[in-house]
Amino acid sequence: FKKGELLYTGKAKEMYATDDPEVLWVEYLDQATALNGKRKVAVDEKGLLNNRISSLIFTDLAKHGIKNHFIEQLSDHVQLVRRVKMIPLETVVRNAASGSFERKFGVSHLMTFDQPVLEFFYKSDALDDPFINDSQVAALQVADESTVAEMKRQALLVNTRLQTIFAEMNVQLVDFKIEFGLTADGHVLLADEISPDSCRLVDKTTHQSLDKDVFRKNLGDLTTVYQEVLKRLATVEGGQ
Ligand code: C5P
């Protein structure tokens, strides 16, 4: 595959075309952002670590019947993915209270839920990704009802599998965000990335954060923490 023109620059990734119209070239950048991109710093190895972590997780999910856009990892910072039309929604699944949920409802940190909580946020930098409910999604024609139902179904399957993977790493999966796209023939396909940038992970023994909260809250060195996540994941997934 040949790297083509730059299509999109995100907060932590760049997307390029390739010589195959169905395939995109994704470069994971060594930088971290917070506050919707208002705070941005270079972080050694972060792109490499997230590329590897996301590649391992997407490979595992595919093996467990959850199809996704990942094709293959090409190099330290590059992976190939299948081109989809992104649905402008962030799907958040929560197993315990943290972040915006904890703030919004004033509940105790890591209060656990009997059932996972599912939320959608409308992707808009200008609006700061506001919460959006199903009828608002319908009113704005962001996605049709069957697409929303399929996103929820897949999100809960992803949650179940991720909880298993992270449990084997002695890590609690507090919450995570995923994104979906539509294939040319209209199927909902898991896309974007799954990494410590988009998950809240807590060590089950020490209760230490092993995710981007380390950056958001200045809790320590992000690279060290992401290296630890990759080390444990690589062990669970049977080596690099
Ligand atoms: O901030 P909040 O508690 O709503 O975040 C829920 C989950 O979604 C967290 O795991 C967070 O890392 C992730 N998230 C994300 N990108 C955003 C907002 C949240 O990956 N823009």
Short mmCIF file of C-alpha atoms and ligand atoms in Angstrom, two decimals:
data_model
loop_
_atom_site.label_atom_id
_atom_site.label_comp_id
_atom_site.label_asym_id
_atom_site.label_seq_id
_atom_site.Cartn_x
_atom_site.Cartn_y
_atom_site.Cartn_z
CA PHE A 1 0.00 0.00 0.00
CA LYS A 2 1.16 3.49 -0.83
CA LYS A 3 0.52 6.45 1.45
CA GLY A 4 -1.65 8.99 -0.35
CA GLU A 5 -3.00 12.44 0.42
CA LEU A 6 -3.75 13.66 3.95
CA LEU A 7 -7.50 13.38 4.48
CA TYR A 8 -7.94 14.38 8.10
CA THR A 9 -5.89 15.51 11.09
CA GLY A 10 -7.33 14.52 14.45
CA LYS A 11 -6.13 15.18 17.97
CA ALA A 12 -3.95 12.10 18.15
CA LYS A 13 -4.02 10.65 14.63
CA GLU A 14 -3.66 11.57 10.99
CA MET A 15 -5.57 9.76 8.24
CA TYR A 16 -4.25 9.37 4.73
CA ALA A 17 -5.66 7.85 1.57
CA THR A 18 -3.92 4.84 0.02
CA ASP A 19 -3.85 3.52 -3.53
CA ASP A 20 -6.86 1.37 -2.54
CA PRO A 21 -10.04 3.49 -2.16
CA GLU A 22 -11.32 1.05 0.49
CA VAL A 23 -8.23 1.36 2.69
CA LEU A 24 -6.98 4.23 4.85
CA TRP A 25 -3.53 4.80 6.32
CA VAL A 26 -3.65 5.90 9.97
CA GLU A 27 -0.67 7.49 11.73
CA TYR A 28 -0.74 7.60 15.51
CA LEU A 29 0.93 10.80 16.72
CA ASP A 30 3.23 11.18 19.72
CA GLN A 31 1.06 13.84 21.29
CA ALA A 32 -1.67 14.15 23.89
CA THR A 33 -4.52 16.64 24.04
CA ALA A 34 -7.06 17.52 26.71
CA LEU A 35 -9.94 19.96 26.99
CA ASN A 36 -11.03 19.20 23.44
CA GLY A 37 -7.61 19.98 21.98
CA LYS A 38 -7.05 23.23 23.88
CA ARG A 39 -4.15 21.63 25.78
CA LYS A 40 -1.67 19.78 23.56
CA VAL A 41 1.79 18.40 24.36
CA ALA A 42 4.27 16.01 22.82
CA VAL A 43 4.45 12.65 24.61
CA ASP A 44 7.31 10.27 23.78
CA GLU A 45 6.20 6.98 22.24
CA LYS A 46 2.50 7.64 22.81
CA GLY A 47 1.59 7.09 19.17
CA LEU A 48 3.58 3.88 19.03
CA LEU A 49 2.01 2.58 22.24
CA ASN A 50 -1.58 3.43 21.25
CA ASN A 51 -1.09 2.00 17.78
CA ARG A 52 0.13 -1.28 19.27
CA ILE A 53 -2.52 -1.41 22.01
CA SER A 54 -5.34 -0.57 19.60
CA SER A 55 -4.07 -3.11 17.07
CA LEU A 56 -3.97 -5.87 19.70
CA ILE A 57 -7.45 -5.02 20.99
CA PHE A 58 -9.07 -4.81 17.54
CA THR A 59 -7.45 -8.12 16.58
CA ASP A 60 -8.79 -9.72 19.75
CA LEU A 61 -12.30 -8.32 19.17
CA ALA A 62 -12.35 -9.63 15.59
CA LYS A 63 -11.29 -13.04 16.88
CA HIS A 64 -14.25 -12.90 19.27
CA GLY A 65 -16.77 -12.08 16.56
CA ILE A 66 -16.80 -8.28 16.84
CA LYS A 67 -15.91 -7.06 13.37
CA ASN A 68 -14.09 -3.74 13.10
CA HIS A 69 -12.21 -1.51 10.67
CA PHE A 70 -8.70 -2.71 11.61
CA ILE A 71 -6.77 -4.44 8.81
CA GLU A 72 -3.15 -4.62 9.94
CA GLN A 73 -0.38 -2.79 11.74
CA LEU A 74 2.21 -1.63 9.21
CA SER A 75 4.84 -0.08 11.45
CA ASP A 76 5.35 1.49 14.88
CA HIS A 77 3.07 4.43 14.18
CA VAL A 78 0.99 3.19 11.23
CA GLN A 79 -1.99 0.91 10.81
CA LEU A 80 -4.24 0.22 7.84
CA VAL A 81 -8.00 0.38 8.32
CA ARG A 82 -11.06 -0.13 6.20
CA ARG A 83 -12.67 3.10 5.00
CA VAL A 84 -16.11 3.76 6.49
CA LYS A 85 -18.37 6.80 6.71
CA MET A 86 -18.00 7.88 10.32
CA ILE A 87 -21.19 8.36 12.35
CA PRO A 88 -20.68 11.62 14.31
CA LEU A 89 -21.45 10.08 17.69
CA GLU A 90 -19.20 9.04 20.54
CA THR A 91 -20.62 5.96 22.22
CA VAL A 92 -19.66 5.78 25.88
CA VAL A 93 -20.13 2.68 28.02
CA ARG A 94 -19.65 2.92 31.77
CA ASN A 95 -19.30 0.19 34.38
CA ALA A 96 -18.55 2.58 37.26
CA ALA A 97 -18.90 6.30 37.91
CA SER A 98 -16.09 8.60 36.83
CA GLY A 99 -15.47 11.72 34.77
CA SER A 100 -18.53 13.52 33.46
CA PHE A 101 -20.98 11.02 35.00
CA GLU A 102 -19.53 11.50 38.48
CA ARG A 103 -19.61 15.30 38.10
CA LYS A 104 -23.10 15.40 36.59
CA PHE A 105 -24.80 13.26 39.24
CA GLY A 106 -22.57 13.99 42.25
CA VAL A 107 -22.02 10.32 43.02
CA SER A 108 -18.95 8.76 44.58
CA HIS A 109 -15.91 7.98 42.43
CA LEU A 110 -16.03 4.43 41.00
CA MET A 111 -19.51 3.69 42.34
CA THR A 112 -20.28 0.51 40.40
CA PHE A 113 -23.39 -0.03 38.32
CA ASP A 114 -25.53 -3.19 38.23
CA GLN A 115 -25.82 -2.76 34.47
CA PRO A 116 -23.57 -0.86 32.08
CA VAL A 117 -24.59 2.73 31.37
CA LEU A 118 -24.69 3.71 27.71
CA GLU A 119 -24.48 7.32 26.53
CA PHE A 120 -24.06 9.10 23.22
CA PHE A 121 -22.26 12.38 22.64
CA TYR A 122 -22.62 14.37 19.45
CA LYS A 123 -19.21 14.90 17.85
CA SER A 124 -18.73 18.64 17.41
CA ASP A 125 -15.64 20.58 18.40
CA ALA A 126 -17.62 23.85 18.15
CA LEU A 127 -20.23 22.54 20.62
CA ASP A 128 -17.77 20.61 22.84
CA ASP A 129 -19.32 17.20 22.07
CA PRO A 130 -22.67 17.61 23.90
CA PHE A 131 -24.64 14.69 25.35
CA ILE A 132 -27.36 13.61 22.92
CA ASN A 133 -30.26 11.22 23.51
CA ASP A 134 -31.98 8.88 21.05
CA SER A 135 -34.79 11.25 20.09
CA GLN A 136 -32.32 14.09 19.59
CA VAL A 137 -30.29 11.78 17.34
CA ALA A 138 -33.47 11.11 15.34
CA ALA A 139 -34.50 14.79 15.21
CA LEU A 140 -31.07 15.82 13.90
CA GLN A 141 -31.01 12.83 11.53
CA VAL A 142 -27.58 11.85 12.83
CA ALA A 143 -28.36 8.14 12.51
CA ASP A 144 -31.49 6.09 11.94
CA GLU A 145 -33.15 3.97 14.58
CA SER A 146 -31.79 0.63 13.42
CA THR A 147 -28.25 2.06 13.28
CA VAL A 148 -28.57 3.35 16.85
CA ALA A 149 -29.87 -0.03 18.01
CA GLU A 150 -26.97 -1.80 16.31
CA MET A 151 -24.43 0.61 17.83
CA LYS A 152 -25.84 -0.11 21.30
CA ARG A 153 -25.77 -3.86 20.69
CA GLN A 154 -22.16 -3.82 19.51
CA ALA A 155 -21.06 -1.41 22.27
CA LEU A 156 -22.33 -3.82 24.94
CA LEU A 157 -20.56 -6.75 23.25
CA VAL A 158 -17.33 -4.72 23.14
CA ASN A 159 -17.79 -3.93 26.84
CA THR A 160 -18.17 -7.60 27.75
CA ARG A 161 -15.06 -8.65 25.82
CA LEU A 162 -12.95 -5.68 27.02
CA GLN A 163 -13.91 -6.39 30.64
CA THR A 164 -12.61 -9.93 30.20
CA ILE A 165 -9.33 -8.82 28.59
CA PHE A 166 -8.66 -6.15 31.22
CA ALA A 167 -9.63 -8.43 34.11
CA GLU A 168 -6.88 -10.80 32.96
CA MET A 169 -4.53 -7.79 33.18
CA ASN A 170 -5.67 -7.09 36.77
CA VAL A 171 -7.32 -3.93 35.45
CA GLN A 172 -10.83 -2.63 36.02
CA LEU A 173 -12.52 -1.22 32.93
CA VAL A 174 -14.32 1.82 34.36
CA ASP A 175 -15.60 3.27 31.09
CA PHE A 176 -14.66 3.76 27.46
CA LYS A 177 -15.60 5.58 24.28
CA ILE A 178 -15.91 4.01 20.85
CA GLU A 179 -16.96 5.26 17.45
CA PHE A 180 -18.70 3.54 14.57
CA GLY A 181 -18.88 4.01 10.84
CA LEU A 182 -21.10 2.78 8.05
CA THR A 183 -19.72 0.53 5.33
CA ALA A 184 -20.66 1.18 1.71
CA ASP A 185 -23.38 -1.47 2.02
CA GLY A 186 -24.80 0.16 5.16
CA HIS A 187 -23.42 -2.02 7.95
CA VAL A 188 -22.43 -0.55 11.29
CA LEU A 189 -18.70 -1.18 11.80
CA LEU A 190 -16.60 -0.46 14.89
CA ALA A 191 -13.89 2.05 13.92
CA ASP A 192 -11.54 4.70 15.39
CA GLU A 193 -9.34 3.33 18.21
CA ILE A 194 -9.51 1.58 21.56
CA SER A 195 -6.59 2.65 23.73
CA PRO A 196 -5.85 4.20 27.13
CA ASP A 197 -6.73 7.54 25.45
CA SER A 198 -10.33 6.41 25.15
CA CYS A 199 -10.74 4.06 28.14
CA ARG A 200 -10.63 4.59 31.89
CA LEU A 201 -8.54 1.82 33.38
CA VAL A 202 -7.72 1.31 37.05
CA ASP A 203 -5.28 -1.19 38.51
CA LYS A 204 -7.39 -3.56 40.61
CA THR A 205 -4.79 -3.81 43.38
CA THR A 206 -3.33 -0.31 43.66
CA HIS A 207 -6.30 1.63 42.20
CA GLN A 208 -3.78 3.58 40.15
CA SER A 209 -5.08 5.16 36.91
CA LEU A 210 -3.65 3.49 33.80
CA ASP A 211 -5.10 5.83 31.18
CA LYS A 212 -5.27 9.40 29.93
CA ASP A 213 -6.55 10.64 33.31
CA VAL A 214 -2.83 10.60 34.22
CA PHE A 215 -2.43 13.43 31.69
CA ARG A 216 -5.77 15.15 32.36
CA LYS A 217 -5.09 15.29 36.11
CA ASN A 218 -1.26 15.49 36.03
CA LEU A 219 -0.89 12.25 38.01
CA GLY A 220 2.47 11.19 36.58
CA ASP A 221 4.26 10.12 33.41
CA LEU A 222 1.86 9.09 30.65
CA THR A 223 4.43 7.09 28.66
CA THR A 224 5.30 4.90 31.66
CA VAL A 225 1.64 4.15 32.30
CA TYR A 226 0.85 3.31 28.64
CA GLN A 227 3.96 1.09 28.52
CA GLU A 228 2.58 -0.79 31.52
CA VAL A 229 -0.79 -1.27 29.78
CA LEU A 230 0.93 -2.60 26.64
CA LYS A 231 3.16 -4.90 28.69
CA ARG A 232 0.17 -6.50 30.43
CA LEU A 233 -1.91 -6.63 27.23
CA ALA A 234 0.89 -8.25 25.24
CA THR A 235 1.14 -10.93 27.94
CA VAL A 236 -2.61 -11.63 27.77
CA GLU A 237 -2.68 -11.56 23.97
CA GLY A 238 0.23 -13.98 23.71
CA GLY A 239 3.22 -11.78 22.99
CA GLN A 240 3.85 -8.92 20.60
O1 C5P B 1 -15.50 12.46 30.26
P1 C5P B 1 -16.39 11.26 30.33
O2 C5P B 1 -16.54 10.70 31.72
O3 C5P B 1 -17.74 11.48 29.68
O4 C5P B 1 -15.64 10.14 29.46
C1 C5P B 1 -16.13 8.82 29.37
C2 C5P B 1 -15.11 7.96 28.63
O5 C5P B 1 -15.02 8.38 27.29
C3 C5P B 1 -13.69 8.04 29.19
O6 C5P B 1 -13.10 6.75 29.09
C4 C5P B 1 -12.97 8.99 28.26
O7 C5P B 1 -11.60 8.69 28.16
C5 C5P B 1 -13.68 8.74 26.95
N1 C5P B 1 -13.74 9.92 26.09
C6 C5P B 1 -13.00 9.97 24.93
N2 C5P B 1 -13.05 11.08 24.11
C7 C5P B 1 -13.84 12.13 24.43
C8 C5P B 1 -14.60 12.09 25.62
C9 C5P B 1 -14.53 10.97 26.44
O8 C5P B 1 -12.29 9.02 24.60
N3 C5P B 1 -13.89 13.17 23.62
#
